[in-house]
Coordinates of C-alpha atoms in Angstrom, one line a residue:
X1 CA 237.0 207.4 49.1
X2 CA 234.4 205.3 50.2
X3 CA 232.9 203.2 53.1
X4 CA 233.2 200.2 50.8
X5 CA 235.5 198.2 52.4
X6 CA 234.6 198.3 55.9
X7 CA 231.1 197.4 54.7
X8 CA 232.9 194.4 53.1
X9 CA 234.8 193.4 56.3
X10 CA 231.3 193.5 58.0
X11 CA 229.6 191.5 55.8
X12 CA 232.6 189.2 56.3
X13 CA 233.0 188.9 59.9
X14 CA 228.8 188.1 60.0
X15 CA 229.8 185.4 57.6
X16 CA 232.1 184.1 60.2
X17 CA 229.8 184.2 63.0
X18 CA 227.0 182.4 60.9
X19 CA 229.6 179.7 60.1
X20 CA 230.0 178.9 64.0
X21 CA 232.3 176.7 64.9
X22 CA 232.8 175.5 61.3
X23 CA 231.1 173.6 59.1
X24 CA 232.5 169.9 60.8
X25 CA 231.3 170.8 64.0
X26 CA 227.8 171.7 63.0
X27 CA 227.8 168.7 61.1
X28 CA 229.2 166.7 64.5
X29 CA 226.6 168.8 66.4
X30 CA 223.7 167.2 63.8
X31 CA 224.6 163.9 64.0
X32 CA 224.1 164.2 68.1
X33 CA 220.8 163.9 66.7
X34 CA 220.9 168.2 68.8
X35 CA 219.8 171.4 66.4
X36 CA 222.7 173.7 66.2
X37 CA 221.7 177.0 67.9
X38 CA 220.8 179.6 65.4
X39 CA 217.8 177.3 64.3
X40 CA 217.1 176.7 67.9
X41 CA 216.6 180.6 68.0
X42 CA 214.6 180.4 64.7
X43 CA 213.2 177.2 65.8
X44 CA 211.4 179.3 69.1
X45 CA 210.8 182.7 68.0
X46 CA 208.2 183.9 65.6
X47 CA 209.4 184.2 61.7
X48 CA 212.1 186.7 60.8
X49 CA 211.9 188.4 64.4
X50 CA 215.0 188.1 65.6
X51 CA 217.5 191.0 65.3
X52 CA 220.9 189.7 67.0
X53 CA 223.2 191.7 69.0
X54 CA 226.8 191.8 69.1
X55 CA 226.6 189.0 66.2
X56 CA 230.7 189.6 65.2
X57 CA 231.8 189.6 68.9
X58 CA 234.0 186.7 68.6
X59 CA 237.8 186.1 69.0
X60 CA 240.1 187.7 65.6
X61 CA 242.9 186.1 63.9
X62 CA 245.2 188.8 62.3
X63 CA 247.6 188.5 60.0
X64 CA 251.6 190.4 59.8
X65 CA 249.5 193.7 58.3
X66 CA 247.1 193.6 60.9
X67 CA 244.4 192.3 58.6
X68 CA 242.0 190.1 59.5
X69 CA 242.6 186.6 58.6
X70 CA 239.8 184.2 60.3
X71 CA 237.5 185.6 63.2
X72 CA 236.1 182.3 66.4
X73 CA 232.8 184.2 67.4
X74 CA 231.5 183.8 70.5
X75 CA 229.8 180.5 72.0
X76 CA 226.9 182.7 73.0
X77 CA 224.2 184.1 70.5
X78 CA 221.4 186.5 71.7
X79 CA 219.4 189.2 70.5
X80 CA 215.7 190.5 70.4
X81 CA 212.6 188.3 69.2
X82 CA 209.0 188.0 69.4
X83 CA 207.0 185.1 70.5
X84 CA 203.5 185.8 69.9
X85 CA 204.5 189.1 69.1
X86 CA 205.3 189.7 72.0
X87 CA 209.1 191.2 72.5
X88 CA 212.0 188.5 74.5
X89 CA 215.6 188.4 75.1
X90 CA 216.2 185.0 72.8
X91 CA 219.9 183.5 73.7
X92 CA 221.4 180.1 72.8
X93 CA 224.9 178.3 73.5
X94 CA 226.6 177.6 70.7
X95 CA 228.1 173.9 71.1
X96 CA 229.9 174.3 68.3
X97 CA 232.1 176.8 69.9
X98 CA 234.5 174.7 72.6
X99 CA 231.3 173.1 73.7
X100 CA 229.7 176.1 75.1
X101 CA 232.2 176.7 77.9
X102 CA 232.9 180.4 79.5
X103 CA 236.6 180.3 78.2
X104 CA 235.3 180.6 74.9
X105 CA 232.8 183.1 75.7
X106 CA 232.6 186.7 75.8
X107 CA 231.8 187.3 79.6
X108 CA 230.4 191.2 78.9
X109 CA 228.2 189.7 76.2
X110 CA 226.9 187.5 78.7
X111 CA 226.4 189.8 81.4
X112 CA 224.3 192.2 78.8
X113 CA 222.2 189.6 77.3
X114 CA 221.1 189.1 81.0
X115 CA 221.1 193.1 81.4
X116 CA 219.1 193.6 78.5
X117 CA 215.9 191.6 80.1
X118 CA 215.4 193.2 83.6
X119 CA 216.5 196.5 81.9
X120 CA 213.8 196.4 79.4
X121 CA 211.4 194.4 80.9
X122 CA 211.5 191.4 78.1
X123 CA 211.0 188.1 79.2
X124 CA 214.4 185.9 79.0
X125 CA 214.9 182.3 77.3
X126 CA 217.9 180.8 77.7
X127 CA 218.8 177.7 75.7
X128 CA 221.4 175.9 77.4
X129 CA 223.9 173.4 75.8
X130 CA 227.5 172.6 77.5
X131 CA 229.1 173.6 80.7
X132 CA 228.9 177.5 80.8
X133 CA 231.8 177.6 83.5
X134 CA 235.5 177.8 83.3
X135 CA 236.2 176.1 80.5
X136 CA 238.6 172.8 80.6
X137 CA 241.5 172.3 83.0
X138 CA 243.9 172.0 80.0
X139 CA 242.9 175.7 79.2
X140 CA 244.4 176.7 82.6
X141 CA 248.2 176.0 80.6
X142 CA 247.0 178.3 78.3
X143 CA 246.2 181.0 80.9
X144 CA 249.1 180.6 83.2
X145 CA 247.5 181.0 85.9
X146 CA 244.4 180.2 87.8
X147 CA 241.6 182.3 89.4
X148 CA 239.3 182.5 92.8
X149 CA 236.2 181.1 91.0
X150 CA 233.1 183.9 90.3
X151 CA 230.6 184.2 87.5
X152 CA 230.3 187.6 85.9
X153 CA 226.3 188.8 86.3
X154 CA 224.8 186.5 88.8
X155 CA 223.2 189.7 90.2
X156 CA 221.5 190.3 86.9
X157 CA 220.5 186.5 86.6
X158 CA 219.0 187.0 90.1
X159 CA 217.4 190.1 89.1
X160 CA 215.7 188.8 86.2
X161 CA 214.1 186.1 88.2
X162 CA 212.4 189.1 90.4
X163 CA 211.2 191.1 87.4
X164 CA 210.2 188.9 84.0
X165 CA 209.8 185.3 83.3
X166 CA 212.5 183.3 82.6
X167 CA 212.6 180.6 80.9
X168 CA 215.4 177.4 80.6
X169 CA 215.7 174.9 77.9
X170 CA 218.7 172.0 78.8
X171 CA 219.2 170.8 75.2
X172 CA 222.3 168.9 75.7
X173 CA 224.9 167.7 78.5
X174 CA 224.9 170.8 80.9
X175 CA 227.4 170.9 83.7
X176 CA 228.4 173.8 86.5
X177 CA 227.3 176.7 85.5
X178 CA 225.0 175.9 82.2
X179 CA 223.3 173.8 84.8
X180 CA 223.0 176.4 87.2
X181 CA 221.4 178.6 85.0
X182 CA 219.1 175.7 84.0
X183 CA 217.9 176.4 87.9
X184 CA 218.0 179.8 87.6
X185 CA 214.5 180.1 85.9
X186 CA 210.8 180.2 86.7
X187 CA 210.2 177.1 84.2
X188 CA 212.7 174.7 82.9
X189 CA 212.9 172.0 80.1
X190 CA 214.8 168.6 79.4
X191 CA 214.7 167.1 76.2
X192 CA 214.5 163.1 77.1
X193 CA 217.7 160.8 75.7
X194 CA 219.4 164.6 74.6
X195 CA 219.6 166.6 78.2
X196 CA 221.6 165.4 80.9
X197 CA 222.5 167.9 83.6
X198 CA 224.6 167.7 86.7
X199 CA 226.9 169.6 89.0
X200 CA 230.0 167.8 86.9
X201 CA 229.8 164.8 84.3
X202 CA 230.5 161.1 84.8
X203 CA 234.4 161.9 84.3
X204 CA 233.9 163.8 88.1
X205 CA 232.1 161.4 89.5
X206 CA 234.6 158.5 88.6
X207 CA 237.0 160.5 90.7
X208 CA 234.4 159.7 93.9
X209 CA 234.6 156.2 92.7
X210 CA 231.1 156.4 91.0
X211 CA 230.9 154.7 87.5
X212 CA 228.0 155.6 85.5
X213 CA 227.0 157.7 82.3
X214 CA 225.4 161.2 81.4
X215 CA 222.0 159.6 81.5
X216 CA 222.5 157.6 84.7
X217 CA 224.4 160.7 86.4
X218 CA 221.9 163.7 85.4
X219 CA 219.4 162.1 82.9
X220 CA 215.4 164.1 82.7
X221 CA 214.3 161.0 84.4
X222 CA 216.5 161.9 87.6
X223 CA 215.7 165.8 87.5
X224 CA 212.0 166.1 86.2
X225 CA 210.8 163.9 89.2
X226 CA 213.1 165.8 91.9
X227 CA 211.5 169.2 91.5
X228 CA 215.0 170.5 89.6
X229 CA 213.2 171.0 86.0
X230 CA 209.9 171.4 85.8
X231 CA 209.2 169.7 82.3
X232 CA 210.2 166.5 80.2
X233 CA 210.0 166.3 76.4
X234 CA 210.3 163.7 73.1
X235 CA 212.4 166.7 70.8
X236 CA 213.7 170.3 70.3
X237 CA 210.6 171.1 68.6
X238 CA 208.3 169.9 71.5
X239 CA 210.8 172.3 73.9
X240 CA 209.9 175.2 71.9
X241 CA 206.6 174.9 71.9
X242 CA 206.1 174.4 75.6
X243 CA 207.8 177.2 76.3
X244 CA 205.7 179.5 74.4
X245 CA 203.1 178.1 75.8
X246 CA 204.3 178.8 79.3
X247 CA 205.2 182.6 78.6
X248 CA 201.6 182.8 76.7
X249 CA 199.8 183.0 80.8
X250 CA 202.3 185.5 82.0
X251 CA 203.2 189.5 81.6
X252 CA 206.1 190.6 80.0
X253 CA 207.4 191.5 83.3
X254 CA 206.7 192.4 86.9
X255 CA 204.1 195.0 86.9
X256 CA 202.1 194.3 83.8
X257 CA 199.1 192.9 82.8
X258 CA 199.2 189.2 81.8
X259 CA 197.6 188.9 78.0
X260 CA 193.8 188.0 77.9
X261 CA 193.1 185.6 75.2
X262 CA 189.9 185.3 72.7
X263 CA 187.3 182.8 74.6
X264 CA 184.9 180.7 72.4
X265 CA 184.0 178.3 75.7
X266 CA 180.6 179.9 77.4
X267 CA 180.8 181.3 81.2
X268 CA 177.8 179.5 81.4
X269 CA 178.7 176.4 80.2
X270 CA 177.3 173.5 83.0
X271 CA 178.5 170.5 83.6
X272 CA 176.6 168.1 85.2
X273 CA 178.7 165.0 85.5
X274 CA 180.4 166.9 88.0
X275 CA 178.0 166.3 90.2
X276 CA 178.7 162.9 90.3
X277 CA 182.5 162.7 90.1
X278 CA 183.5 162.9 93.9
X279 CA 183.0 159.2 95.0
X280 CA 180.8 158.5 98.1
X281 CA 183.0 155.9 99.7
X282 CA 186.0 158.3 101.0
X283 CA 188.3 155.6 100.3
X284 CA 187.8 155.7 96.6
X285 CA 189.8 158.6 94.2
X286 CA 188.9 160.8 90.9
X287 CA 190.9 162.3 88.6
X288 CA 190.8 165.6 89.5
X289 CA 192.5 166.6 86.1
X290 CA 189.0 165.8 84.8
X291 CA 187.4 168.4 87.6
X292 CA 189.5 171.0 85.8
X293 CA 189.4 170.6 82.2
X294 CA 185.7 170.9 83.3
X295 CA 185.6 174.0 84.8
X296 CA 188.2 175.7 82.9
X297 CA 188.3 177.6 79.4
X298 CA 188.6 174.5 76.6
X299 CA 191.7 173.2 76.1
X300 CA 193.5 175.6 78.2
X301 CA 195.0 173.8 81.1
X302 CA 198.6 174.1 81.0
X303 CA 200.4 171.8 83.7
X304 CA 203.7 172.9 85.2
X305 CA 206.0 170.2 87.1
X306 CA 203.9 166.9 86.4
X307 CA 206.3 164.7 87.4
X308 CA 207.3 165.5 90.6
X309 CA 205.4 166.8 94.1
X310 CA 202.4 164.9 92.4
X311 CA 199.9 165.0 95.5
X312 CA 199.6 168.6 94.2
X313 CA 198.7 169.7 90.6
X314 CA 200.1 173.4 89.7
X315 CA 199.0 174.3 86.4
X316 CA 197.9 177.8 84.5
X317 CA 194.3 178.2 83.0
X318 CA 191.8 180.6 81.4
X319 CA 188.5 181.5 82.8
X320 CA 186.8 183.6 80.0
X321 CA 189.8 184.0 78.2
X322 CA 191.6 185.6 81.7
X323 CA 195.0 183.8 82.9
X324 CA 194.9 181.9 86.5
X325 CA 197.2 180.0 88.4
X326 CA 196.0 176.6 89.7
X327 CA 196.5 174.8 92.3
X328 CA 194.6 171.6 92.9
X329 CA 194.8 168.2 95.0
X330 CA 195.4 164.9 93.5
X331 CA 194.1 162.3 95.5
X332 CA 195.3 160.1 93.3
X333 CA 198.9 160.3 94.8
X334 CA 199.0 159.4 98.4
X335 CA 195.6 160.5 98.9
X336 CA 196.5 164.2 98.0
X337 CA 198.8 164.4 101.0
X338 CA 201.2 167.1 101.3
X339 CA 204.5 165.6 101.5
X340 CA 208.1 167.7 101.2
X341 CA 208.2 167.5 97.5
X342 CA 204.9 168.7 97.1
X343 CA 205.3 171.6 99.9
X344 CA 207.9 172.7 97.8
X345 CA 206.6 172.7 94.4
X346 CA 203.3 174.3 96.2
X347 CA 205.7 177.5 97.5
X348 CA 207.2 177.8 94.4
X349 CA 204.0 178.1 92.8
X350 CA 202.5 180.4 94.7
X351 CA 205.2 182.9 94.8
X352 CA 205.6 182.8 90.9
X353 CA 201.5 183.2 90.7
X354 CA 202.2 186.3 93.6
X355 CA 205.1 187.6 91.6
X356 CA 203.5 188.0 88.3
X357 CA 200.3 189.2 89.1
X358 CA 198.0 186.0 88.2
X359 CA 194.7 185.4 90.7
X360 CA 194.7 181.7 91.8
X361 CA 192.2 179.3 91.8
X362 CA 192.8 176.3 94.5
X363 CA 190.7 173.4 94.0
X364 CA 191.1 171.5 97.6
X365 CA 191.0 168.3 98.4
X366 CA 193.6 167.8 101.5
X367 CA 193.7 165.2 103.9
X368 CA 196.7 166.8 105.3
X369 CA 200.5 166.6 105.7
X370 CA 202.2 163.1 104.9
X371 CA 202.7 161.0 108.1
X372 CA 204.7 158.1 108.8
X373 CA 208.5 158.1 109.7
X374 CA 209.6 158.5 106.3
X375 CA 207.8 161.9 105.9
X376 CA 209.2 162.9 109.0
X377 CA 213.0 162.1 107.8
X378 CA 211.9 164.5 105.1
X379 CA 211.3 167.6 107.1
X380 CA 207.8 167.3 105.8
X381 CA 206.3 169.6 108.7
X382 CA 209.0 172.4 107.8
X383 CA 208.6 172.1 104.2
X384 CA 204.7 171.8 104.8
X385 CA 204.4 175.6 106.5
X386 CA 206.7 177.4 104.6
X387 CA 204.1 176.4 101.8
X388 CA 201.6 177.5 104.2
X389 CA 203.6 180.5 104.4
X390 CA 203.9 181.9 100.6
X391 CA 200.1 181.1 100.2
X392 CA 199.3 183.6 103.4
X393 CA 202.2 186.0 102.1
X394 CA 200.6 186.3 98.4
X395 CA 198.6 189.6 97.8
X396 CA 196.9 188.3 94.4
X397 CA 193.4 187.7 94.2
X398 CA 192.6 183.8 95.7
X399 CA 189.3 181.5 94.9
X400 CA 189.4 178.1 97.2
X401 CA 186.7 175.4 95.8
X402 CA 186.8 172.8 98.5
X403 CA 185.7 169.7 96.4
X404 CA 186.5 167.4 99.1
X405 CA 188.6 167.3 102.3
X406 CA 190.4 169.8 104.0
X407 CA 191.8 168.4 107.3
X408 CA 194.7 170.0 110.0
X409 CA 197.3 172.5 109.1
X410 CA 197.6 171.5 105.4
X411 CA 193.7 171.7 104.8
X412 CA 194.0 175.7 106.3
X413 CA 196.4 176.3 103.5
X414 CA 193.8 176.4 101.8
X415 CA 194.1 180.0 101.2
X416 CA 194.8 182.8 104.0
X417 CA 192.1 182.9 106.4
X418 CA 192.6 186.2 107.7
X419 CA 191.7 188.0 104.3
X420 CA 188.1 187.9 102.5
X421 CA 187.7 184.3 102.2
X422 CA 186.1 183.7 98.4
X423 CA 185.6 179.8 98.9
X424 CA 182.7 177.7 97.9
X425 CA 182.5 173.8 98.7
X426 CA 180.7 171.7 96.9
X427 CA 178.3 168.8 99.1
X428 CA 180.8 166.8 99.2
X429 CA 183.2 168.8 101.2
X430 CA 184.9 167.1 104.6
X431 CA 186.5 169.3 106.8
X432 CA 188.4 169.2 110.4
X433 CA 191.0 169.2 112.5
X434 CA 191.3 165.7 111.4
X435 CA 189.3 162.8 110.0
X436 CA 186.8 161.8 112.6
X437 CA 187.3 157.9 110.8
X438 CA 191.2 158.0 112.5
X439 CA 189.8 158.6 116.1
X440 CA 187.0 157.3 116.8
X441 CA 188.0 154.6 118.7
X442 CA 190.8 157.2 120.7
X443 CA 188.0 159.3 121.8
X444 CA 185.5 156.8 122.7
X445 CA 187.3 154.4 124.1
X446 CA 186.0 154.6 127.1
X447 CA 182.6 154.1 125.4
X448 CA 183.9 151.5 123.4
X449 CA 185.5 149.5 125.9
X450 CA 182.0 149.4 128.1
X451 CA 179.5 148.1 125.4
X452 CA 178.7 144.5 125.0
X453 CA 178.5 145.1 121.2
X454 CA 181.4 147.5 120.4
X455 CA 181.1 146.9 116.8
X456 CA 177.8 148.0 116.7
X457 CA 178.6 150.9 119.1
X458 CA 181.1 152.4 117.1
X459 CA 178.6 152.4 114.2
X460 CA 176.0 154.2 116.0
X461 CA 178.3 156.7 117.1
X462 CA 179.9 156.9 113.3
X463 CA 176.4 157.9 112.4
X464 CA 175.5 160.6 114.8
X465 CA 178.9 162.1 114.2
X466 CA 177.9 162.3 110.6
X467 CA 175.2 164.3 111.2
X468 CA 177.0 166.6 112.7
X469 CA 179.8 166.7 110.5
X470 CA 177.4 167.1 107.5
X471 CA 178.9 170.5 105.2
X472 CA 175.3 172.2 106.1
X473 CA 176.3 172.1 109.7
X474 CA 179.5 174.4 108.7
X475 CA 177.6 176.5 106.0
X476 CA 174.5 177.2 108.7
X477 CA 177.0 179.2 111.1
X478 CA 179.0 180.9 108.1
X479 CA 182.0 178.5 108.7
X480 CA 181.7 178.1 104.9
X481 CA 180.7 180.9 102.6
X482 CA 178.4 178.7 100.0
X483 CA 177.9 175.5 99.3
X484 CA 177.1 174.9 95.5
X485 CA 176.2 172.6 93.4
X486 CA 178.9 171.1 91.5
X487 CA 177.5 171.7 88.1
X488 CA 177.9 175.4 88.6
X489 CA 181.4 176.0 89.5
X490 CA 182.2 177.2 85.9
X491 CA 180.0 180.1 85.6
X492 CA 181.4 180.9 89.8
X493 CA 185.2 180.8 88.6
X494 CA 184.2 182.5 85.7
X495 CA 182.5 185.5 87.8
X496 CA 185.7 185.9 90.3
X497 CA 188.2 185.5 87.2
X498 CA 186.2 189.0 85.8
X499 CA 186.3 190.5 89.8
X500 CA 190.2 189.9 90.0
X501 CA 191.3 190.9 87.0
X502 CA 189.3 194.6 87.4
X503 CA 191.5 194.8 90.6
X504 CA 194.3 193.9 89.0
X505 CA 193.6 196.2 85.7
X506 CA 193.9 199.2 88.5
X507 CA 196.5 198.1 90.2
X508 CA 198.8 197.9 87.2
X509 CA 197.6 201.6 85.7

């Protein structure tokens, strides 16, 4: 007697599973132009590191002697990987399988892939392709019955996004729940042309007497410029990498020590043409990408959410080879105001840098909160503190560079003002309750109104205003901390990158 043929049974169910939903739809799957998900999962993790779990949990077909004749496996694959070696929960739908829906899932293998990442403490990648809910409404015949609607491990889903980073590709149409879970992640992907995601698909939305398409409904155009996914990209392949760049910054989970990398950039490094980059006319922009590719480690500048809230840039960086979290002003998009969309992706930003342990580096340049009746329709105000709100709230280690303006309520969100303020400005740094050039003529107008040359009046009392609005005003009564030149912010960043992460180094022992 011998084990023989279970071992054969074994080997043949795994053969099942690998076969997926047969060799048709894989084939129908390909020519969607969409990787099937098993090489998604190779196509992410590092070479011959993934070690699947529950790989023959599937649905059996038996025959009169109880043997088995074909076995559906499960829609949902998952396992243990490395990226970077670095251990991760990797799971992918399986299309192939009654187009990923929960009918055709297992719901405890579901519930334990989300388990396993908050349990262990493994970052968790989910790669998303088909509805995820209850399956079709034709199924319900099959049931014979219905059911008060509930998804099995939400709590663990919500868990995971307190304790490791998640991350959430949307590699093909993903409705209900799949697009839930989509949302349910610290950083999420759309493949352009091959992602569409929406609460339910045009078929839905016909019923509300909308006509329109996946793309139309829930294309990455729509949801990478409303702050639902943070990323757009051209293929699976571009996907994959993105998302190991993303994880690269953070720990493995709540608690740990984000990964320092090698760094072949000098601390010292200077650059002079910063000196120069802030226009004099306030009217005029810069790009303040260029400000940080500058002052940050090479090549390291890792932008999060490009598309949407665009008067703020939220990016990771090295300094030295050390992880930071960036936030910085674009006065290229309505003058770096803050509107809604931006207070948002702000908040959201600063609680993942708080959450994960990364020190922040704000590079200010704030004119203030969006006016104008539109911003006020928005609930700009309200979105504008609770920003204001998570930056106070955050414990982590906080550097402000005030590069240029820094005006009202926005400007103070600078970083929290009741804690150790480690801020420099460079010269060029305007600062108030608001700009002095929007009410000049309100708080002269008295003046104004009794000069025979008001032109000329207002000019004259432009210029002694500018004197005493001059940065050095502010730095002579400690208002400021330093004023530096430009050319040296580098090695500064540098210096606090090395400070912060000591104190974090204890804090995590």
């Amino acid at each position: 007697m011998t084990w023989k043929p279970e071992l054969e049974e074994l080997a043949a169910r795994r053969r099942m599973a690998e076969a997926m939903g047969g060799a048709d739809k894989v084939q129908r799957q390909h020519d969607r132009g969409k990787m099937d998900a098993r090489a998604r999962i190779a196509g992410l993790v590092d070479q011959n590191s993934f070690r699947e779990i529950g790989k023959i949990a599937g649905r059996g077909e038996y025959d009169a002697q109880g043997k088995l004749v074909h076995s559906a496996p499960s829609n949902l694959i998952f396992g243990r990987a490395n990226i970077d070696a670095r251990p991760v929960v990797a799971s992918a739908d399986d299309f192939t399988v009654r187009g990923g829906a929960a009918d055709a899932a297992l719901h405890r293998k579901f519930v334990q892939c989300e388990k396993m990442a908050h349990d262990m403490g493994l970052p968790m990648i989910r790669m998303i392709d088909g509805t995820g809910g209850g399956g079709s409404v034709k199924s319900l015949e099959d049931m014979g019955y219905t059911y008060v609607p509930m998804v099995p491990g939400w709590d663990d889903i919500m868990r995971n996004l307190e304790s490791v980073p998640v991350v959430a590709l949307a590699l093909g149409p993903t409705a209900g729940l799949g697009a839930a879970r989509v949302c349910m992640s610290h950083y999420s992907i759309m493949v352009k042309g091959l992602s569409q995601m929406f609460a339910a698909g045009p078929a839905v939305a016909a019923a509300i007497g909308e006509t329109v398409d996946k793309e139309g409904l829930g294309g990455s155009e729509i949801h990478t410029r409303n702050g639902v996914v943070d990323e757009e990209v051209a293929s699976e392949a571009e996907a994959f990498a993105y998302a190991r760049a993303f994880l690269s910054y953070l720990p493995s989970a709540v608690g740990q020590q984000a990964p320092r990398h090698d760094n072949h950039d000098p601390i010292d490094r200077r650059d002079e043409k910063l000196r120069d980059i802030v226009p004099k006319d306030p009217g005029q922009v810069y790009s303040m990408r260029s400000v940080m590719e500058s002052v940050f480690d090479r090549q390291s500048v890792f932008e999060m959410g490009r598309r949407w809230g665009r008067a703020a840039i939220t990016a990771f960086a090295r300094l030295d080879g050390w992880p930071v979290a960036v936030v910085a002003s674009d006065p290229s998009y309505l003058g770096g105001s803050w509107e809604a969309l931006t207070s948002q992706k702000v908040k959201r930003f600063a609680e993942l840098a708080d959450r994960f342990g990364l020190p922040v580096i704000h590079l200010v340049d704030n004119p203030g909160f969006m006016i104008g009746t539109e911003a006020e329709k928005a609930g700009t105000i309200r979105h504008g503190v609770e920003a204001m709100n998570a930056i106070y709230s955050a414990s982590i280690p906080w550097c402000s560079v005030i590069i240029r303006r820094a005006y009202g309520i926005a400007g103070s969100a600078m970083s929290n003002a009741e804690r150790f303020q480690y801020r420099f400005a460079w010269p060029s740094g305007d600062w108030g309750s608001l700009p002095i050039s929007g009410g000049l003529e309100v708080a002269y107008k008295a003046e104004l109104e009794a000069s025979d040359d008001p032109r000329a009046k207002l000019a004259e009392i432009k210029a002694r205003l500018d004197a005493v609005t001059s940065p050095f005003r502010t730095a002579e009564k400690f208002a400021v901390e330093d004023i530096i030149d430009p050319a040296d912010t580098r090695g500064l960043l540098c210096e606090f990158a090395d400070l912060a992460w000591r104190k974090l180094a204890g804090a995590n022992r």
